[in-house]
CSV table of N, CA and C in Angstrom, one decimal:
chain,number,residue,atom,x,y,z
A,1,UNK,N,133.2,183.7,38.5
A,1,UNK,CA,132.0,184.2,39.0
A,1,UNK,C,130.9,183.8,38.0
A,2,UNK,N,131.1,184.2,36.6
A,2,UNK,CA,130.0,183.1,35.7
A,2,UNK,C,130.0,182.2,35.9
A,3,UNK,N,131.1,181.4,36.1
A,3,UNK,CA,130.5,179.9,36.0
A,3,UNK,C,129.7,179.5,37.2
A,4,UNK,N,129.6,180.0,38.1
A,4,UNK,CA,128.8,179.7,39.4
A,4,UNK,C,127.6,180.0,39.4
A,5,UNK,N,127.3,181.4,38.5
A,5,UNK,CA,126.2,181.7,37.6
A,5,UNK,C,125.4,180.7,37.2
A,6,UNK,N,126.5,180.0,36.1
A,6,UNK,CA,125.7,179.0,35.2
A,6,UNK,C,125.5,177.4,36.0
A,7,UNK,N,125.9,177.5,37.1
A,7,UNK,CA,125.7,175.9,37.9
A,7,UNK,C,124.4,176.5,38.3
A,8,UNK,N,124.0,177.7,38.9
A,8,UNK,CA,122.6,177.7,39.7
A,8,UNK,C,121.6,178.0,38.4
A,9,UNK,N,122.1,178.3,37.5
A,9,UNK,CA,121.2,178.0,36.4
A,9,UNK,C,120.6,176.8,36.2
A,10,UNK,N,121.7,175.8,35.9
A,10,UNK,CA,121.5,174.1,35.8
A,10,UNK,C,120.9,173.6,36.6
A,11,UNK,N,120.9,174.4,37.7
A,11,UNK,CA,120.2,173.1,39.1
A,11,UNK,C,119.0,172.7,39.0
A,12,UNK,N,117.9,174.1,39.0
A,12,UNK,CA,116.7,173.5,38.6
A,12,UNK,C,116.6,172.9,37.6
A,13,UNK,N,117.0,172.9,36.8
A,13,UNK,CA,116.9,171.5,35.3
A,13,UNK,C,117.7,170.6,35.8
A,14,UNK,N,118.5,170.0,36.3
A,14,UNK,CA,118.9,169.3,36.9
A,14,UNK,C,118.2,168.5,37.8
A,15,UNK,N,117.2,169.2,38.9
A,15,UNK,CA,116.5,168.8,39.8
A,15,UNK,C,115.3,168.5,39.0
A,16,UNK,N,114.7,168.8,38.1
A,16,UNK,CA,113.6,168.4,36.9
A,16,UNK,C,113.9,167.3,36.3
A,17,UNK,N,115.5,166.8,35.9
A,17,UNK,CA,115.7,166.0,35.5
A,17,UNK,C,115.9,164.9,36.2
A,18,UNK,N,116.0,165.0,37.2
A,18,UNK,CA,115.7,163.8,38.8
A,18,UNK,C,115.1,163.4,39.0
A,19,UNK,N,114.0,164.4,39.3
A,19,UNK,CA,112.6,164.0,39.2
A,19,UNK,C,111.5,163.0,38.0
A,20,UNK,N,112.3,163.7,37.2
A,20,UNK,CA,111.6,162.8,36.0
A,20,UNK,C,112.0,161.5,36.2
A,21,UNK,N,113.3,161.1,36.3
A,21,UNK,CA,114.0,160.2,36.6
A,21,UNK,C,113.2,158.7,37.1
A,22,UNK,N,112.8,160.0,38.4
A,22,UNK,CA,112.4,159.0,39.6
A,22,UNK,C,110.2,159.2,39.2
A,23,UNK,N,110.1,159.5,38.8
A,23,UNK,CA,108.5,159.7,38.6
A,23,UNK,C,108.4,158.4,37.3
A,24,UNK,N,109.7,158.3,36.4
A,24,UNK,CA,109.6,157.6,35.4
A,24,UNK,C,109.7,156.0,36.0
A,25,UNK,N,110.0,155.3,37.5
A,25,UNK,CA,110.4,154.4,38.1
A,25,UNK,C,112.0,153.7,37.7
A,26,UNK,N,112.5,155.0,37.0
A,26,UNK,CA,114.3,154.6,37.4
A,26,UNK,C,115.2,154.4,38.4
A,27,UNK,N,114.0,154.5,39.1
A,27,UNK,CA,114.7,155.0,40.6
A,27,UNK,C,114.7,153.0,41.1
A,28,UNK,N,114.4,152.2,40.4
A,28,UNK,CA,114.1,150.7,41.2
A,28,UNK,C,112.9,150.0,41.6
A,29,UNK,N,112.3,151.1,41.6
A,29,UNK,CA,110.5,150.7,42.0
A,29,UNK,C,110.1,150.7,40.8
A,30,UNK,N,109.2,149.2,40.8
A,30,UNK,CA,108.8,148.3,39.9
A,30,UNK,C,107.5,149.1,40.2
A,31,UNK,N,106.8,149.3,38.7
A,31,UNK,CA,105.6,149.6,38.2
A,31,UNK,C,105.1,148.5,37.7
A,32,UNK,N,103.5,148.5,37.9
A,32,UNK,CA,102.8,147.2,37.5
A,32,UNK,C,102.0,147.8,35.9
A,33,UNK,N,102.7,147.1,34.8
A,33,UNK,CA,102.0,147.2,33.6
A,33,UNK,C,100.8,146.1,33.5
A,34,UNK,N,100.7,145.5,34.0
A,34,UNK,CA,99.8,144.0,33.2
A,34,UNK,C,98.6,144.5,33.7
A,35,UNK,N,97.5,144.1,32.8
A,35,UNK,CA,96.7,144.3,33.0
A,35,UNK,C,95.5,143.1,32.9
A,36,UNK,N,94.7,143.0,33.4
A,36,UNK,CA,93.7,141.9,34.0
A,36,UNK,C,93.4,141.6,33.1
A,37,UNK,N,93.1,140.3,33.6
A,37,UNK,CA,93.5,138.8,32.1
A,37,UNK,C,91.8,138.4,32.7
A,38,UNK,N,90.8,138.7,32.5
A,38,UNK,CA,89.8,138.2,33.1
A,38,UNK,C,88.9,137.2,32.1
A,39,UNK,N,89.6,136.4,30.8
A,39,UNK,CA,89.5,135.6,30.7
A,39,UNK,C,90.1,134.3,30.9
A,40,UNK,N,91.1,134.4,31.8
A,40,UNK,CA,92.1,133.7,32.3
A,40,UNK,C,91.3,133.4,33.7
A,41,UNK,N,91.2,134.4,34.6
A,41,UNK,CA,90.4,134.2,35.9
A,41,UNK,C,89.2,133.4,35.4
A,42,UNK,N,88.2,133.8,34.4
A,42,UNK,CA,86.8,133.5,34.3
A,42,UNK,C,86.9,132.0,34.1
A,43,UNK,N,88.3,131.4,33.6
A,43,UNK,CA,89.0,130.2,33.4
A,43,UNK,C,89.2,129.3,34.4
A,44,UNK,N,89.7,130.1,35.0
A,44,UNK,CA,90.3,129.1,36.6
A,44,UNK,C,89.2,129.4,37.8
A,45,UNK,N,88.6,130.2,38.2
A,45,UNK,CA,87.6,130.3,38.8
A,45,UNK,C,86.9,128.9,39.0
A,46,UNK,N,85.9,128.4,38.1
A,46,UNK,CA,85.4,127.3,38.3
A,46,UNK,C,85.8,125.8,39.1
A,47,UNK,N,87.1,126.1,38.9
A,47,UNK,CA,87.8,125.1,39.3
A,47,UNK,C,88.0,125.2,41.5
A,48,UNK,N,87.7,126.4,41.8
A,48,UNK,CA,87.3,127.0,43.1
A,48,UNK,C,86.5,125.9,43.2
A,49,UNK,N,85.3,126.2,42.3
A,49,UNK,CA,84.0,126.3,42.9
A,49,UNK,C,83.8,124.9,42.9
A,50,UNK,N,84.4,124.3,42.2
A,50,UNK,CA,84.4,122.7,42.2
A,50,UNK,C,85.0,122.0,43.4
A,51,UNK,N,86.3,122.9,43.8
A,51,UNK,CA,86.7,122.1,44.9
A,51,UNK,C,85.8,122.5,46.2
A,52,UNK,N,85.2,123.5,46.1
A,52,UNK,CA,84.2,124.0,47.1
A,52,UNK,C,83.0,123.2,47.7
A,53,UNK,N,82.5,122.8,46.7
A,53,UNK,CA,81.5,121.9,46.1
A,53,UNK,C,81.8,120.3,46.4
A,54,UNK,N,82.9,119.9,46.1
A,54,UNK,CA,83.8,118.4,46.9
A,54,UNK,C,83.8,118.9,48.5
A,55,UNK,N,84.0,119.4,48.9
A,55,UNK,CA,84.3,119.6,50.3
A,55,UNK,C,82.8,120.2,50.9
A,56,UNK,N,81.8,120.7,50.1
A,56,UNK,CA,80.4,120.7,50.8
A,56,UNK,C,79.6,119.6,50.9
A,57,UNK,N,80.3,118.6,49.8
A,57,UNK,CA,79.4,117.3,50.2
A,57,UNK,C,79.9,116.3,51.0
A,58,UNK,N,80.9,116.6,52.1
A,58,UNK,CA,81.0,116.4,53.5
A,58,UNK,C,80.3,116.4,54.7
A,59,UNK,N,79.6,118.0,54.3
A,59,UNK,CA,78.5,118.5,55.6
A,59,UNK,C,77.5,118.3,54.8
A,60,UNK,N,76.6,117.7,55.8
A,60,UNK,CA,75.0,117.3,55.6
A,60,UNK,C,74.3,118.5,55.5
A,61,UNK,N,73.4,118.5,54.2
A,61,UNK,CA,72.9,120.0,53.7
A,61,UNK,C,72.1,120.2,54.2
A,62,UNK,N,71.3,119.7,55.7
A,62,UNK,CA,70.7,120.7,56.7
A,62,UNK,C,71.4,121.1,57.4
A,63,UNK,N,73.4,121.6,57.4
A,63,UNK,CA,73.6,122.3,57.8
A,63,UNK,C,74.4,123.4,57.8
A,64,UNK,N,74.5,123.3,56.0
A,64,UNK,CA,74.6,124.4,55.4
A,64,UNK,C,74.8,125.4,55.5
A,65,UNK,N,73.9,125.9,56.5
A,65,UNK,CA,73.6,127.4,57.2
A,65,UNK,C,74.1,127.8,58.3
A,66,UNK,N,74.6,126.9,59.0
A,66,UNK,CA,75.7,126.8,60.2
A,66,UNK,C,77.0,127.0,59.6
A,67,UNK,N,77.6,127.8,59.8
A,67,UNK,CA,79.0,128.7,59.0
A,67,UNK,C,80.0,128.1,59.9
A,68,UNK,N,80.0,127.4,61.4
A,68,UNK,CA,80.6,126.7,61.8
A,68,UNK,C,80.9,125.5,61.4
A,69,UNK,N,80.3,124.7,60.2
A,69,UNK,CA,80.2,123.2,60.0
A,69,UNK,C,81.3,123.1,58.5
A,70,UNK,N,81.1,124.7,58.3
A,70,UNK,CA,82.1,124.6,57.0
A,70,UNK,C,83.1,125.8,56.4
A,71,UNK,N,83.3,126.8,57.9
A,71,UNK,CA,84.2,127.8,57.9
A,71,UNK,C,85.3,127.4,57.3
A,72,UNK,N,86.0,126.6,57.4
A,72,UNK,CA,87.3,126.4,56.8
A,72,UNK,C,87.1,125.6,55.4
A,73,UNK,N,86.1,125.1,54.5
A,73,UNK,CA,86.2,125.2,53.5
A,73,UNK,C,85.9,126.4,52.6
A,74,UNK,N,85.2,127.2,53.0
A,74,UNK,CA,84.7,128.7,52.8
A,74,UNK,C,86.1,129.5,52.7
A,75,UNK,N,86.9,129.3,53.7
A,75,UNK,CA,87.9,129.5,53.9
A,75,UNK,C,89.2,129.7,53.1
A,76,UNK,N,88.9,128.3,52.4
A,76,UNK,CA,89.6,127.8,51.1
A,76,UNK,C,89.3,128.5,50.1
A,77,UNK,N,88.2,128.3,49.9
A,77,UNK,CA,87.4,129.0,49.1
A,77,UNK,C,87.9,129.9,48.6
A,78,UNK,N,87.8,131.3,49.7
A,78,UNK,CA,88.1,132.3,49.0
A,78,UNK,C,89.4,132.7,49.1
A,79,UNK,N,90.7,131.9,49.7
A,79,UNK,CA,91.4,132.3,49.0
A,79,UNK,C,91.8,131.5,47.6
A,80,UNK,N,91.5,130.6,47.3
A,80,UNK,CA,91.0,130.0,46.1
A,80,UNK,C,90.7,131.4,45.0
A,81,UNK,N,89.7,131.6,45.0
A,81,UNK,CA,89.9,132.9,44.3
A,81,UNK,C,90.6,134.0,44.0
A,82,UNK,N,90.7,134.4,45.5
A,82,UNK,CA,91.9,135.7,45.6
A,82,UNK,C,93.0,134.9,44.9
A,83,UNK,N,93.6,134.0,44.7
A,83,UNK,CA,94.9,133.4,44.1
A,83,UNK,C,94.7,133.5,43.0
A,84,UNK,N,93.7,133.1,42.2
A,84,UNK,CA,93.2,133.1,40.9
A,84,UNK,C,93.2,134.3,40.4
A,85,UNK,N,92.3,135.2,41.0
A,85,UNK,CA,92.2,136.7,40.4
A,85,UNK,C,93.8,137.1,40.3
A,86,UNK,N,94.6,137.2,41.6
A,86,UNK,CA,95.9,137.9,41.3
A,86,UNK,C,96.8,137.2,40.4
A,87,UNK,N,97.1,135.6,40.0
A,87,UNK,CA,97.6,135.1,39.2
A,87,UNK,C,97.1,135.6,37.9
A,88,UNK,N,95.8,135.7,37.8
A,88,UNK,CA,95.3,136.8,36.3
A,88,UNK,C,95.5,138.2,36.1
A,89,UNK,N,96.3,138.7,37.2
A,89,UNK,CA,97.0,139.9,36.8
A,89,UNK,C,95.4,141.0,37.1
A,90,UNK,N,94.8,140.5,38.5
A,90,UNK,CA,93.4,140.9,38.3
A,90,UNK,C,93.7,141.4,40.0
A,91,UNK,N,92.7,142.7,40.1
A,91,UNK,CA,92.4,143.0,41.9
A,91,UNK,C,91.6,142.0,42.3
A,92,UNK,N,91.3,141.7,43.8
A,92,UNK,CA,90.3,141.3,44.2
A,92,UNK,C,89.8,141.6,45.3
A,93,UNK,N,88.4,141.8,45.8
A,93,UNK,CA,87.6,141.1,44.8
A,93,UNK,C,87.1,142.1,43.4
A,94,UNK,N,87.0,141.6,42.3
A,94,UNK,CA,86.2,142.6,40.8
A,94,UNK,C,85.0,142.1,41.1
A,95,UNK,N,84.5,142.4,40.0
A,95,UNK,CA,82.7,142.2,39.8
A,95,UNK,C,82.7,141.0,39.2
A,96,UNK,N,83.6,140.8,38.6
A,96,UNK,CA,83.5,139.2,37.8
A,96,UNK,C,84.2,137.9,39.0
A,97,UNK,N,84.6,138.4,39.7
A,97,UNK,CA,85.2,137.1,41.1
A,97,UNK,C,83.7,137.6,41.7
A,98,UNK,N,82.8,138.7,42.3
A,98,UNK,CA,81.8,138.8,43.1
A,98,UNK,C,81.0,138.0,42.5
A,99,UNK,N,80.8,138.0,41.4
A,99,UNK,CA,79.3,137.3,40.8
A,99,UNK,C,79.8,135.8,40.8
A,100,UNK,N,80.2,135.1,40.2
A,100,UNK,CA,81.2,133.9,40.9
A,100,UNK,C,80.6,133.7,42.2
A,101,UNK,N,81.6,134.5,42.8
A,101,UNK,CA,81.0,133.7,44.8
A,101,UNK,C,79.5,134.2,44.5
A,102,UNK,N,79.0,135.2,44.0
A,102,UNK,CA,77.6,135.4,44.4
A,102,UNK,C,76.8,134.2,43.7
A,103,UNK,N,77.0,133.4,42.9
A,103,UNK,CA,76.7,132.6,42.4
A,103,UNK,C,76.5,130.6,42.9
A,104,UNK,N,78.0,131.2,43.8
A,104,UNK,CA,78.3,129.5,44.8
A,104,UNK,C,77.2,129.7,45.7
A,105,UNK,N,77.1,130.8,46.3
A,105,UNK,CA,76.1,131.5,47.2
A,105,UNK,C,74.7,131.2,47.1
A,106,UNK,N,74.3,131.4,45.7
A,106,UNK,CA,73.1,131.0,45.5
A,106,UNK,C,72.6,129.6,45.0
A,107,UNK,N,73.9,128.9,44.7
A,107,UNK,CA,73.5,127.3,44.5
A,107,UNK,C,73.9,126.6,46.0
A,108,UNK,N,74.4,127.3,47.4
A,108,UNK,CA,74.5,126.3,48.4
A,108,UNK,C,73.8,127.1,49.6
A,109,UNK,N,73.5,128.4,49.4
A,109,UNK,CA,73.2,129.0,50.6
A,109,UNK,C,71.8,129.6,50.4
A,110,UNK,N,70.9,129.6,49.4
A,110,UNK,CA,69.9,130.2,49.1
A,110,UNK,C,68.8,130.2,49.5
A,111,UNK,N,69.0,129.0,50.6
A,111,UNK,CA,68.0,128.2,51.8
A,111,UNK,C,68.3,129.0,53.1
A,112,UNK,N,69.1,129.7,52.9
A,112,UNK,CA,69.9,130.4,54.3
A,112,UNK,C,69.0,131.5,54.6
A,113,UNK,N,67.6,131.9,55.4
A,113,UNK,CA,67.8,133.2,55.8
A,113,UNK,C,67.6,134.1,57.2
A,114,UNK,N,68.0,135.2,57.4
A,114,UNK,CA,67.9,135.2,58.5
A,114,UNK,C,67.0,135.7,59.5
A,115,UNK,N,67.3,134.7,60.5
A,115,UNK,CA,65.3,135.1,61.3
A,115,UNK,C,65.8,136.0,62.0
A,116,UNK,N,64.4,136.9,62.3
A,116,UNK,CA,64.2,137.9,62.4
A,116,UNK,C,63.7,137.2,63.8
A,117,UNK,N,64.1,138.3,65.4
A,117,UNK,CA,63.1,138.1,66.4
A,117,UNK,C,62.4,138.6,66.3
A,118,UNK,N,60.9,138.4,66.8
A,118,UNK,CA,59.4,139.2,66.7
A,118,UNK,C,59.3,139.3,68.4
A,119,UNK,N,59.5,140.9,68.8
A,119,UNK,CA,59.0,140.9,70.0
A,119,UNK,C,57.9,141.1,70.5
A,120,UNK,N,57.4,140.8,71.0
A,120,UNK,CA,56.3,140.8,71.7
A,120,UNK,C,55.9,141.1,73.4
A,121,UNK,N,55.1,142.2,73.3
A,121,UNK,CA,55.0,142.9,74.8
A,121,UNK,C,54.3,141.6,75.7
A,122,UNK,N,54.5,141.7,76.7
A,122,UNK,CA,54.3,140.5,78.0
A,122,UNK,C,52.7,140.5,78.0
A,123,UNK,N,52.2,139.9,78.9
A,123,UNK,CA,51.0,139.9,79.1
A,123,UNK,C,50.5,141.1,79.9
A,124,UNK,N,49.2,141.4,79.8
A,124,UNK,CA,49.2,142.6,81.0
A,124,UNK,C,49.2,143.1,82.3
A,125,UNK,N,49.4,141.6,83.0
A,125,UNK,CA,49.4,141.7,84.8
A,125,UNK,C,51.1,142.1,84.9
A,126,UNK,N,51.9,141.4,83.8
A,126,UNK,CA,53.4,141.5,83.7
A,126,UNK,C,53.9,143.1,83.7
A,127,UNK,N,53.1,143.3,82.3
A,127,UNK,CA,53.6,144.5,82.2
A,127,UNK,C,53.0,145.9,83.1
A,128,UNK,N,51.7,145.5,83.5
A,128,UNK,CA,51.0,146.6,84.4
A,128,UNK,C,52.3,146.8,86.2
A,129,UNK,N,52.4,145.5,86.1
A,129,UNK,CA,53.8,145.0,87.7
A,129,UNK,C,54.5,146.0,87.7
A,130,UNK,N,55.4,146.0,85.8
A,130,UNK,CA,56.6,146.1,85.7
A,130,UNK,C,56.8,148.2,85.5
A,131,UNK,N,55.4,148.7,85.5
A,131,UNK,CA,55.0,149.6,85.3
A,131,UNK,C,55.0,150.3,86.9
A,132,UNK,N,54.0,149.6,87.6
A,132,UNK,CA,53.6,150.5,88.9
A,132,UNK,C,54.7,150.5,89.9
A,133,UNK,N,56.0,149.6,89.7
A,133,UNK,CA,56.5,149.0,91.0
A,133,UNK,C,57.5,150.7,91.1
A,134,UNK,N,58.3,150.9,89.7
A,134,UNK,CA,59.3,152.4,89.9
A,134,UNK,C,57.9,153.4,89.7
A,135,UNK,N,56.8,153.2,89.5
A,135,UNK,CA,56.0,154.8,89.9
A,135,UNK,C,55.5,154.7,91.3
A,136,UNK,N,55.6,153.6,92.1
A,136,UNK,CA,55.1,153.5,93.3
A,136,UNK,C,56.4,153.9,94.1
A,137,UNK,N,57.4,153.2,93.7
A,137,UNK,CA,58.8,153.8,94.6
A,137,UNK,C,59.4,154.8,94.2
A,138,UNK,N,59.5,155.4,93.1
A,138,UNK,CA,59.5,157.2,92.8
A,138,UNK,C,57.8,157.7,93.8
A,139,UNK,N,57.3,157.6,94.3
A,139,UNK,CA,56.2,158.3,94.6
A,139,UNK,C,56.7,158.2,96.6
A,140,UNK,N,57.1,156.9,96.7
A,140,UNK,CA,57.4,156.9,98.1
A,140,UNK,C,58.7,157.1,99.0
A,141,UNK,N,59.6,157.8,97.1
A,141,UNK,CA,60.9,158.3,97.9
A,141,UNK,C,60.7,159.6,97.7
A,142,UNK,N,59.7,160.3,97.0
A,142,UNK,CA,59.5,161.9,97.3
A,142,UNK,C,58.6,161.9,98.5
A,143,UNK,N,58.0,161.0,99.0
A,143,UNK,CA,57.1,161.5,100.2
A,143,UNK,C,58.1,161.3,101.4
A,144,UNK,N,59.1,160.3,101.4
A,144,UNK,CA,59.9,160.6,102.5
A,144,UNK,C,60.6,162.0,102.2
A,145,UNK,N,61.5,162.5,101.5
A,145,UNK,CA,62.1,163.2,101.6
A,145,UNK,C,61.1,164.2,101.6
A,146,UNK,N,59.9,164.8,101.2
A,146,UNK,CA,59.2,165.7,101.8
A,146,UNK,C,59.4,165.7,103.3
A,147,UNK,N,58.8,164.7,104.0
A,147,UNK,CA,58.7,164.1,104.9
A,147,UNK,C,59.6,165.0,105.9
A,148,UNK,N,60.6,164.5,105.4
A,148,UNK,CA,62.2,164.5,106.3
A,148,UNK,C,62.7,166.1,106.3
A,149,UNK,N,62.6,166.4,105.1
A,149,UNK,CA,62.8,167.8,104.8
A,149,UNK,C,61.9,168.6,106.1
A,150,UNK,N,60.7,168.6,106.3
A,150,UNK,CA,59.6,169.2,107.5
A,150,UNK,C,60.2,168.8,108.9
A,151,UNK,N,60.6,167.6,108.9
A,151,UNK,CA,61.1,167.6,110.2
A,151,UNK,C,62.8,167.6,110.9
A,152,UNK,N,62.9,168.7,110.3
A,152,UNK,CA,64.4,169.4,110.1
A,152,UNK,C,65.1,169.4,112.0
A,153,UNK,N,64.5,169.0,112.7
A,153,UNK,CA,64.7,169.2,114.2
A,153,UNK,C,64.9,167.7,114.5
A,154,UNK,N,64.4,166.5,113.8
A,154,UNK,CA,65.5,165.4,114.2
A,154,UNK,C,66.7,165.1,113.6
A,155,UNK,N,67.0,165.6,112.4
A,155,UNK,CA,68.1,165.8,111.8
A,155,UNK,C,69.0,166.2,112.3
């Protein structure tokens, strides 16, 4: 009878000691120690931007701005970086890979911006048309149904 005592004693330390076990990643699950090499990225990065830069002077730079003419170098591009950042033991994207592309950005695309439509109300015979035509036919579908409503004996 004590010794059964002393097993439910053990358990919870037992079960603490499991835990620890497994919180400690003895359990097989690989913990990431390394930590970002971001002189290593700030290294290889450039080399992106160079091959970005070979493959933009393909498309004729009036059309730059057409994301169709060079989606799949862009393409490259970034995963070009993403590769780089995670081989440096780095997330992506950081602030030091943003400024990078924010940078390719500003030496190819800086010409890029975006128009704005400016609307503008029609002329006034247009718009006076486009005004009277539903206040004239809201006006002539309450006077029938007045209308019709009064004369309840052809209905």
């Amino acid at each position: 009878m004590e010794a059964q005592g002393s097993r439910r004693r053990q358990l919870p330390v037992l079960l603490l000691w499991v835990n620890g076990l497994m919180t400690l990643g003895f359990t097989g699950a690989r913990q990431q120690t390394e930590f970002c090499n971001e002189s290593l990225m700030l290294e290889k990065l450039p080399a992106c931007g160079k091959s970005f830069e070979e493959m933009m002077k393909k498309v004729d730079s009036k059309k730059w701005c057409n994301l169709t003419e060079f989606i799949m170098y862009y393409d490259n591009f970034t995963q070009c970086t993403e590769r780089e950042a995670n081989n440096a033991s780095c997330f992506w994207p950081n602030p030091l890979a943003e400024g990078f592309i924010t940078g390719i950005h500003k030496q190819f695309f800086s010409n890029c911006t975006s128009e704005k439509v400016h609307w503008e109300d029609p002329p006034d015979e247009i718009l006076i048309t486009l005004i009277l035509i539903p206040v004239m036919l809201t006006c002539a579908m309450i006077t029938l149904v007045v209308w019709c409503s009064k004369r309840s004996d052809i209905l």
